[in-house]
Coordinates of C-alpha atoms and ligand atoms in Angstrom, one line a residue:
X1 CA -14.5 -49.5 2.6
X2 CA -14.2 -46.0 4.0
X3 CA -17.2 -43.8 3.2
X4 CA -16.3 -40.6 1.3
X5 CA -17.7 -37.2 2.1
X6 CA -18.1 -34.6 -0.6
X7 CA -17.7 -31.0 0.4
X8 CA -17.4 -27.7 -1.6
X9 CA -14.5 -25.6 -0.9
X10 CA -13.9 -21.9 -1.5
X11 CA -10.4 -21.7 -3.4
X12 CA -10.2 -18.2 -2.2
X13 CA -10.7 -18.3 1.5
X14 CA -11.0 -22.1 2.3
X15 CA -14.8 -21.9 3.7
X16 CA -16.3 -25.3 3.3
X17 CA -19.9 -25.8 2.3
X18 CA -22.1 -28.9 1.8
X19 CA -23.7 -27.8 -1.4
X20 CA -22.4 -25.6 -4.2
X21 CA -23.3 -22.0 -4.6
X22 CA -22.4 -19.3 -7.2
X23 CA -20.7 -17.2 -4.4
X24 CA -18.8 -17.8 -1.4
X25 CA -20.9 -16.2 1.5
X26 CA -17.7 -15.8 3.4
X27 CA -15.3 -13.7 1.3
X28 CA -17.9 -12.8 -1.5
X29 CA -15.9 -14.2 -4.3
X30 CA -17.8 -15.8 -7.1
X31 CA -17.2 -19.1 -8.8
X32 CA -14.7 -20.2 -6.2
X33 CA -16.2 -23.3 -4.9
X34 CA -14.8 -26.4 -6.0
X35 CA -16.1 -30.2 -5.2
X36 CA -13.6 -32.0 -3.0
X37 CA -14.0 -35.3 -1.6
X38 CA -12.2 -36.7 1.5
X39 CA -12.6 -39.8 3.5
X40 CA -15.1 -39.7 6.3
X41 CA -14.8 -41.5 9.5
X42 CA -14.0 -41.5 13.2
X43 CA -10.5 -39.5 13.9
X44 CA -8.1 -42.4 14.7
X45 CA -6.2 -42.2 18.2
X46 CA -9.1 -40.8 19.8
X47 CA -8.6 -40.8 23.9
X48 CA -4.8 -41.1 23.9
X49 CA -4.9 -37.4 25.3
X50 CA -5.4 -38.8 29.0
X51 CA -3.0 -36.7 31.0
X52 CA -1.7 -33.2 30.3
X53 CA 1.6 -32.1 31.1
X54 CA 2.4 -29.0 33.9
X55 CA 3.3 -25.8 32.6
X56 CA 6.8 -25.9 34.7
X57 CA 9.9 -26.1 32.3
X58 CA 10.8 -29.7 33.3
X59 CA 11.8 -31.8 30.5
X60 CA 11.4 -29.0 28.2
X61 CA 13.6 -29.2 25.2
X62 CA 14.7 -25.7 25.4
X63 CA 15.3 -24.1 28.7
X64 CA 17.4 -21.3 30.2
X65 CA 20.2 -23.8 30.3
X66 CA 19.7 -24.9 27.1
X67 CA 18.5 -21.8 25.1
X68 CA 16.5 -21.8 21.9
X69 CA 19.0 -22.4 19.1
X70 CA 18.7 -20.1 16.3
X71 CA 20.1 -20.5 12.6
X72 CA 21.2 -17.2 11.5
X73 CA 22.0 -16.5 7.8
X74 CA 24.1 -13.7 8.3
X75 CA 21.7 -11.7 6.0
X76 CA 20.8 -9.3 8.5
X77 CA 17.6 -7.9 6.8
X78 CA 16.4 -11.7 6.8
X79 CA 17.4 -12.6 10.1
X80 CA 15.6 -9.7 11.8
X81 CA 12.5 -10.5 10.0
X82 CA 12.5 -14.1 11.1
X83 CA 13.0 -13.0 14.8
X84 CA 16.6 -13.5 15.1
X85 CA 17.2 -16.5 13.1
X86 CA 15.5 -20.1 12.2
X87 CA 14.3 -22.1 15.0
X88 CA 14.4 -26.0 14.7
X89 CA 11.2 -27.4 13.6
X90 CA 9.8 -24.2 12.7
X91 CA 7.4 -23.9 9.4
X92 CA 7.7 -20.4 7.7
X93 CA 5.4 -19.5 4.8
X94 CA 6.7 -17.0 2.4
X95 CA 4.0 -15.6 0.4
X96 CA 4.0 -13.1 -2.4
X97 CA 2.9 -12.4 -6.0
X98 CA 4.6 -14.6 -8.7
X99 CA 8.1 -13.3 -10.0
X100 CA 8.8 -10.9 -7.0
X101 CA 11.9 -13.0 -6.0
X102 CA 10.6 -15.5 -3.5
X103 CA 12.9 -18.2 -5.0
X104 CA 15.9 -15.9 -5.3
X105 CA 15.6 -14.8 -1.7
X106 CA 15.3 -18.3 -0.2
X107 CA 18.1 -19.5 -2.5
X108 CA 20.3 -17.0 -1.1
X109 CA 19.4 -17.6 2.3
X110 CA 19.8 -21.4 2.1
X111 CA 23.1 -20.9 0.4
X112 CA 24.3 -18.9 3.5
X113 CA 22.9 -21.3 5.8
X114 CA 24.7 -24.2 3.9
X115 CA 27.9 -22.2 3.9
X116 CA 27.7 -22.1 7.8
X117 CA 27.5 -25.9 7.9
X118 CA 23.9 -26.7 8.0
X119 CA 22.4 -29.4 5.9
X120 CA 19.9 -27.7 3.4
X121 CA 17.6 -29.1 0.8
X122 CA 16.1 -27.0 -1.6
X123 CA 12.9 -28.7 -3.4
X124 CA 11.7 -27.0 -6.3
X125 CA 8.3 -28.1 -7.9
X126 CA 8.4 -25.4 -10.3
X127 CA 11.8 -25.2 -12.0
X128 CA 14.3 -27.9 -13.1
X129 CA 17.1 -28.6 -11.0
X130 CA 19.2 -27.1 -13.9
X131 CA 17.2 -24.0 -13.9
X132 CA 17.9 -23.3 -10.2
X133 CA 21.8 -24.3 -10.7
X134 CA 22.0 -21.8 -13.3
X135 CA 20.4 -19.2 -11.2
X136 CA 22.7 -20.0 -8.4
X137 CA 25.8 -19.8 -10.8
X138 CA 24.5 -16.3 -11.8
X139 CA 24.3 -15.2 -8.0
X140 CA 27.7 -16.6 -7.3
X141 CA 26.5 -19.3 -4.9
X142 CA 27.0 -22.5 -7.0
X143 CA 29.8 -23.5 -4.4
X144 CA 27.4 -23.7 -1.5
X145 CA 26.6 -27.3 -0.6
X146 CA 22.9 -27.1 -0.8
X147 CA 21.0 -30.3 -2.1
X148 CA 18.8 -29.5 -5.0
X149 CA 15.9 -31.6 -6.0
X150 CA 12.8 -31.4 -8.3
X151 CA 10.1 -33.0 -6.8
X152 CA 6.1 -32.6 -6.3
X153 CA 5.1 -35.8 -4.3
X154 CA 4.7 -35.1 -0.6
X155 CA 5.4 -38.7 0.2
X156 CA 8.2 -39.0 -1.5
X157 CA 9.7 -36.0 0.3
X158 CA 8.3 -37.0 3.7
X159 CA 10.3 -40.0 3.2
X160 CA 13.4 -38.1 2.5
X161 CA 13.0 -35.8 5.6
X162 CA 12.6 -38.9 7.7
X163 CA 15.4 -40.8 6.3
X164 CA 18.1 -37.9 6.5
X165 CA 18.8 -35.3 9.2
X166 CA 18.0 -32.1 7.5
X167 CA 18.2 -28.8 9.1
X168 CA 16.6 -26.5 6.5
X169 CA 14.2 -27.4 4.0
X170 CA 12.8 -25.1 1.3
X171 CA 9.5 -26.2 -0.5
X172 CA 9.2 -24.1 -3.7
X173 CA 6.1 -23.8 -4.1
X174 CA 3.4 -25.6 -1.6
X175 CA 0.9 -24.9 -4.7
X176 CA 2.9 -27.4 -6.9
X177 CA 2.9 -30.3 -4.1
X178 CA 0.5 -33.1 -4.0
X179 CA -0.3 -36.0 -1.7
X180 CA -1.4 -39.0 -3.8
X181 CA -3.9 -40.2 -1.3
X182 CA -6.1 -37.1 -1.7
X183 CA -8.4 -36.9 -4.8
X184 CA -7.9 -33.3 -5.9
X185 CA -5.7 -31.4 -8.2
X186 CA -2.3 -29.9 -7.1
X187 CA -2.9 -26.4 -5.9
X188 CA -6.6 -26.8 -4.7
X189 CA -7.2 -25.8 -1.1
X190 CA -7.3 -29.5 0.0
X191 CA -4.0 -30.5 -1.6
X192 CA -2.4 -27.5 -0.2
X193 CA -3.6 -27.8 3.1
X194 CA -2.9 -31.7 3.4
X195 CA 0.6 -31.2 2.0
X196 CA 1.6 -28.4 4.4
X197 CA 0.0 -30.2 7.3
X198 CA 2.0 -33.5 6.4
X199 CA 5.3 -31.7 5.8
X200 CA 4.9 -29.3 9.1
X201 CA 4.2 -32.5 11.1
X202 CA 7.2 -34.2 9.8
X203 CA 9.5 -31.0 10.4
X204 CA 8.3 -30.5 14.1
X205 CA 9.1 -34.2 14.6
X206 CA 12.6 -34.2 13.2
X207 CA 13.6 -30.5 14.1
X208 CA 13.9 -29.4 10.4
X209 CA 13.1 -25.7 9.8
X210 CA 10.7 -25.6 6.7
X211 CA 10.0 -22.9 4.2
X212 CA 6.8 -22.9 2.1
X213 CA 6.9 -20.7 -0.8
X214 CA 3.2 -19.5 -1.5
X215 CA 2.1 -17.5 -4.7
X216 CA -0.7 -15.1 -3.9
X217 CA -2.9 -14.9 -6.8
X218 CA -6.4 -13.6 -7.3
X219 CA -7.3 -16.5 -9.5
X220 CA -9.7 -18.6 -7.8
X221 CA -8.0 -22.0 -9.2
X222 CA -4.9 -21.8 -7.3
X223 CA -5.4 -21.8 -3.4
X224 CA -4.0 -18.6 -1.8
X225 CA -1.6 -19.1 0.9
X226 CA -3.9 -17.4 3.3
X227 CA -5.3 -21.0 4.1
X228 CA -2.1 -22.0 5.6
X229 CA -1.6 -18.9 7.7
X230 CA -2.6 -20.7 11.0
X231 CA -1.1 -23.7 10.2
X232 CA 2.7 -22.4 10.2
X233 CA 4.8 -20.5 12.9
X234 CA 5.8 -17.8 10.9
X235 CA 4.2 -16.0 7.9
X236 CA 6.3 -13.7 5.8
X237 CA 5.2 -11.6 2.8
X238 CA 7.6 -10.4 0.2
X239 CA 6.3 -7.5 -1.7
X240 CA 7.2 -4.7 -3.9
X241 CA 6.5 -3.1 -6.9
X242 CA 7.8 -4.7 -9.9
X243 CA 8.6 -1.4 -11.4
X244 CA 10.9 -0.5 -8.5
X245 CA 13.9 -2.6 -7.5
X246 CA 13.1 -2.4 -3.8
X247 CA 11.4 -5.4 -2.2
X248 CA 10.1 -5.4 1.5
X249 CA 10.1 -8.7 3.5
X250 CA 7.4 -8.3 6.3
X251 CA 6.5 -10.5 9.0
X252 CA 2.6 -10.8 9.4
X253 CA 2.9 -13.5 12.3
X254 CA 5.5 -15.1 14.1
X255 CA 5.4 -17.4 17.1
X256 CA 9.2 -17.0 17.8
X257 CA 9.4 -13.2 17.3
X258 CA 8.0 -9.9 16.9
X259 CA 5.7 -9.2 14.1
X260 CA 5.7 -6.1 12.0
X261 CA 9.1 -6.3 11.4
X262 CA 10.5 -5.2 7.8
X263 CA 13.5 -6.2 5.8
X264 CA 14.5 -4.0 3.0
X265 CA 16.2 -5.5 -0.3
X266 CA 17.2 -4.5 -3.6
X267 CA 16.9 -6.4 -6.7
X268 CA 19.7 -6.3 -9.0
X269 CA 22.0 -8.4 -11.5
X270 CA 23.6 -10.5 -8.7
X271 CA 20.2 -11.0 -6.9
X272 CA 18.9 -9.6 -3.7
X273 CA 21.0 -7.5 -1.8
X274 CA 20.4 -5.9 1.6
X275 CA 19.6 -2.2 2.2
X276 CA 21.0 -1.2 5.6
X277 CA 19.6 2.3 5.6
X278 CA 16.1 2.3 3.7
X279 CA 15.3 5.8 4.8
X280 CA 18.3 7.3 2.8
X281 CA 17.1 5.3 0.0
X282 CA 13.3 6.1 0.0
X283 CA 14.5 9.8 0.1
X284 CA 17.2 9.7 -2.4
X285 CA 15.1 10.9 -5.3
X286 CA 13.3 13.8 -3.1
X287 CA 13.2 17.2 -4.7
X288 CA 13.3 19.9 -2.0
X289 CA 11.1 22.6 -3.8
X290 CA 8.1 20.9 -5.0
X291 CA 4.9 21.4 -3.6
X292 CA 2.5 18.5 -1.9
X293 CA 5.6 16.5 -0.7
X294 CA 6.2 16.0 2.9
X295 CA 8.6 13.4 4.9
X296 CA 7.0 11.1 7.0
X297 CA 9.1 9.6 10.1
X298 CA 7.7 6.1 10.5
X299 CA 8.3 3.0 12.3
X300 CA 8.1 -0.5 10.8
X301 CA 8.5 -3.0 13.7
X302 CA 11.5 -2.0 15.6
X303 CA 13.0 0.2 12.7
X304 CA 12.3 3.8 11.9
X305 CA 11.7 4.4 8.3
X306 CA 11.4 7.9 6.7
X307 CA 9.3 8.0 3.5
X308 CA 8.2 10.6 1.3
X309 CA 4.4 11.2 1.2
X310 CA 3.5 12.8 -2.0
X311 CA 0.2 14.5 -3.0
X312 CA -1.3 16.0 -6.1
X313 CA -4.4 18.1 -6.2
X314 CA -5.7 18.6 -9.9
X315 CA -9.0 20.4 -10.9
X316 CA -11.6 17.8 -11.8
X317 CA -12.9 18.1 -15.3
X318 CA -16.3 16.7 -15.0
X319 CA -18.4 14.1 -12.6
X320 CA -17.2 12.8 -9.2
X321 CA -13.6 13.8 -8.8
X322 CA -11.0 10.8 -8.5
X323 CA -9.4 9.8 -5.3
X324 CA -6.4 7.6 -6.2
X325 CA -4.0 6.2 -3.5
X326 CA -0.7 4.1 -4.0
X327 CA 0.9 2.7 -0.7
X328 CA -1.7 3.8 1.8
X329 CA -5.2 3.1 2.8
X330 CA -7.9 4.7 0.3
X331 CA -10.1 5.1 3.3
X332 CA -7.9 6.8 5.6
X333 CA -7.4 9.6 2.7
X334 CA -11.1 10.1 2.3
X335 CA -10.9 10.6 6.2
X336 CA -8.2 13.2 6.1
X337 CA -9.9 14.8 3.3
X338 CA -13.3 15.2 5.0
X339 CA -11.6 16.4 8.3
X340 CA -9.4 19.3 6.3
X341 CA -12.7 19.9 4.5
X342 CA -15.3 20.1 7.6
X343 CA -13.0 21.0 10.4
X344 CA -10.5 23.3 8.6
X345 CA -12.4 24.8 5.9
X346 CA -10.2 23.7 3.0
X347 CA -12.2 22.8 -0.1
X348 CA -11.0 19.6 -1.7
X349 CA -14.5 18.4 -3.1
X350 CA -14.1 20.0 -6.4
X351 CA -10.7 18.5 -7.1
X352 CA -8.9 15.4 -7.9
X353 CA -6.8 14.1 -5.2
X354 CA -3.8 11.6 -5.9
X355 CA -1.6 10.2 -2.9
X356 CA 1.8 8.4 -3.3
X357 CA 4.1 6.9 -1.1
X358 CA 7.2 7.3 -3.0
X359 CA 9.6 4.4 -3.5
X360 CA 7.1 1.5 -3.9
X361 CA 6.7 1.2 0.3
X362 CA 3.2 0.3 1.6
X363 CA 2.5 2.1 4.8
X364 CA -0.1 1.0 7.1
X365 CA 0.4 3.1 10.2
X366 CA -2.0 5.8 11.1
X367 CA 0.8 7.9 12.2
X368 CA 1.3 9.1 8.9
X369 CA -1.9 11.0 8.8
X370 CA -0.2 14.3 9.7
X371 CA 2.4 13.8 6.9
X372 CA -0.5 13.2 4.4
X373 CA -2.3 16.3 5.8
X374 CA 0.8 18.5 5.2
X375 CA 1.3 17.1 1.8
X376 CA -2.3 17.6 1.0
X377 CA -2.5 21.1 2.5
X378 CA 0.8 22.0 0.6
X379 CA -0.5 20.7 -2.7
X380 CA -3.8 22.6 -2.5
X381 CA -2.3 25.9 -1.5
X382 CA 0.8 25.4 -4.1
X383 CA 3.3 26.4 -1.3
X384 CA 6.2 23.8 -0.6
X385 CA 6.6 22.2 2.7
X386 CA 10.1 23.3 4.2
X387 CA 12.2 20.2 3.0
X388 CA 14.2 19.7 6.3
X389 CA 10.9 18.9 8.0
X390 CA 9.5 15.5 9.1
X391 CA 5.9 15.0 10.2
X392 CA 4.2 12.5 12.3
X393 CA 1.0 12.0 14.5
X394 CA -2.4 10.4 14.0
X395 CA -5.5 12.6 13.0
X396 CA -8.8 12.1 14.7
X397 CA -12.2 13.1 13.4
X398 CA -12.2 16.5 15.0
X399 CA -9.0 17.4 13.5
X400 CA -7.2 16.7 16.7
X401 CA -3.6 15.3 16.5
X402 CA -3.3 12.2 18.6
X403 CA -0.2 10.6 20.1
X404 CA 1.7 7.8 18.5
X405 CA 4.1 5.3 19.6
X406 CA 7.9 5.6 19.7
X407 CA 8.3 9.3 19.2
X408 CA 11.7 9.6 20.0
X409 CA 13.0 7.0 17.8
X410 CA 11.4 8.7 15.1
X411 CA 13.0 11.8 15.8
X412 CA 16.5 10.3 16.4
X413 CA 16.3 8.6 12.9
X414 CA 15.1 12.0 11.4
X415 CA 18.1 13.7 12.9
X416 CA 20.5 11.2 11.7
X417 CA 19.4 12.0 8.1
X418 CA 19.9 15.7 8.5
X419 CA 16.2 16.8 9.4
X420 CA 16.4 19.9 11.7
X421 CA 12.6 20.2 12.2
X422 CA 9.8 17.8 13.3
X423 CA 6.0 18.6 13.5
X424 CA 4.6 16.0 15.7
X425 CA 1.7 15.6 18.0
X426 CA 1.7 17.1 21.4
X427 CA 3.4 14.9 23.7
X428 CA 1.7 14.4 27.2
X429 CA 2.9 16.4 30.0
X430 CA 3.0 13.3 32.4
X431 CA 5.9 12.0 30.7
X432 CA 8.4 14.4 31.7
X433 CA 11.5 13.0 30.5
X434 CA 11.5 13.7 26.8
X435 CA 14.3 13.3 24.6
X436 CA 15.7 16.5 23.3
X437 CA 17.4 15.9 20.1
X438 CA 20.2 18.3 19.5
X439 CA 19.8 20.4 16.4
X440 CA 16.1 19.6 15.9
X441 CA 13.3 21.9 16.4
X442 CA 10.2 20.1 17.5
X443 CA 6.9 21.7 17.0
X444 CA 4.1 20.0 18.9
X445 CA 0.8 20.4 17.3
X446 CA -2.6 20.0 18.9
X447 CA -4.9 20.4 15.7
X448 CA -4.8 20.6 12.0
X449 CA -5.6 24.1 12.2
X450 CA -2.1 24.6 14.0
X451 CA -0.6 22.8 11.0
X452 CA -2.3 25.2 8.6
X453 CA -1.1 28.0 10.5
X454 CA 2.6 26.8 10.7
X455 CA 2.7 26.0 6.9
X456 CA 1.5 29.6 6.2
X457 CA 3.9 31.2 8.6
X458 CA 6.4 33.4 6.8
X459 CA 9.5 32.4 9.1
X460 CA 8.8 28.8 8.6
X461 CA 9.1 28.9 4.8
X462 CA 11.8 31.9 5.1
X463 CA 14.1 29.6 6.9
X464 CA 14.2 27.3 4.0
X465 CA 14.9 30.2 1.3
X466 CA 17.6 31.3 3.7
X467 CA 19.3 27.8 3.7
X468 CA 19.0 27.6 0.1
X469 CA 20.7 30.9 -0.6
Ligands
TYD1 P1 11.8 -15.4 -8.7 O1 12.8 -15.4 -7.5 O2 12.0 -16.4 -9.6 O3 10.6 -14.9 -8.2 P2 9.4 -15.9 -7.5 O4 10.1 -17.2 -7.0 O5 8.8 -14.9 -6.4 O6 8.4 -16.4 -8.5 O7 12.4 -13.8 -9.2 C1 12.0 -13.6 -10.5 C2 12.3 -12.0 -10.8 O8 13.7 -11.5 -10.4 C3 12.8 -12.1 -12.4 O9 11.7 -11.2 -12.9 C4 13.9 -11.8 -12.6 C5 14.5 -11.1 -11.2 N1 16.1 -11.4 -11.0 C6 16.8 -10.3 -11.0 O10 16.3 -9.2 -11.5 N2 18.1 -10.5 -10.7 C7 18.6 -11.7 -10.4 O11 19.9 -12.0 -10.0 C8 17.5 -12.8 -10.2 C9 17.9 -14.1 -9.9 C10 16.3 -12.6 -10.7
MG2 MG1 9.8 -18.8 -7.8

């Protein structure tokens, strides 16, 4: 009889321990260790890797003559995020909060693929087939030739993959799947990992592109999809604020394409629709004459995106003043405030500071520093930032403004949306061939002090009132 091995696995990060402890040393989570048993024994088939293969392309499945086939859905926002379409045999993890729209997105994507003649199977472990059908009907997709099934047993699904020639398979969600040879409840790290491993192996063998839906929860009972990230080829996160209708599909890892790409969708009555020009959407509700608002010209992957940065400085009634951030890094806000305070002599320490990236988008780029600083200065001094100006540049600890990537693309996008002024970092003199954008007045700043002076300058704000008149 095979020996069994008992181990304690953190349900939050997947670390393995030989004995139980109240707290996971790796991720700091309390009460997240659960006992799981597995069969111990020497791995089978050891020694079969005798001779490697050379790196030349001889006998490769895909080569220059036989390029990598990619299945595109026709949903541009989706295709760009997957790196230009699905590669046969790839495993994609789609993570996101429950209820954010993962099932809706994948249903729309597979229906589009099925309409192009691919064999698509949608397996739901959460919803009954009729529920999925009703949703498809509501989305106007009920004519798409997608095979629906409600199943949770991985061996059953595996048999189906091997028996039939499936191009695209959706597993919704991986947390509901279970392998009956493993003694652990569905949703535990062991089950999730074993199920994903088994299905990924089969997908590679049969050339099926496979999607795993994974819920991200803080709850220790359900294994977060983080434990799967290294196992799959592509990791996508679907995020957004449930209070907003925008949803952002973000690539965090992609073996077949660039990372950091985003796709923007809008959740409506008829499901998710693509947003081709997100900048216009994020700026659509901007008011031009308010203090504490500055527009950041950002890049998300290969795409420029303009976002409104909003800041509010309010008197702190008592105690330590609050610093609250939505859509940006709290530590970076503290840093910008400290730099403004100690290098430029602005006093924020007695005030509460709130920062918000409008529209529910999350910005990770340090390039937003300059726009954040502009919004903060404007909020503190009660003077609006000129509405037709965009900002980008990273701020260093001495208050210097540092270079960021792709300034030309950012400027072009801003010009396209009708902005006429840009405050950016000083572009290096070595790079002589700088793009001059027609109708765009580019102000290159070296230090935050320059920004403060600029925001105070009379003609800078006068141009605005002249335009308004
Ligand atoms: P769903 O795809 O079920 O989320 P997930 O699979 O990530 O848990 O999406 C559920 C939400 O989306 C639900 O709150 C309702 C909303 N929704 C719409 O607003 N319009 C639609 O057309 C659909 C299908 C869903
Ligand atoms: Mg779902």
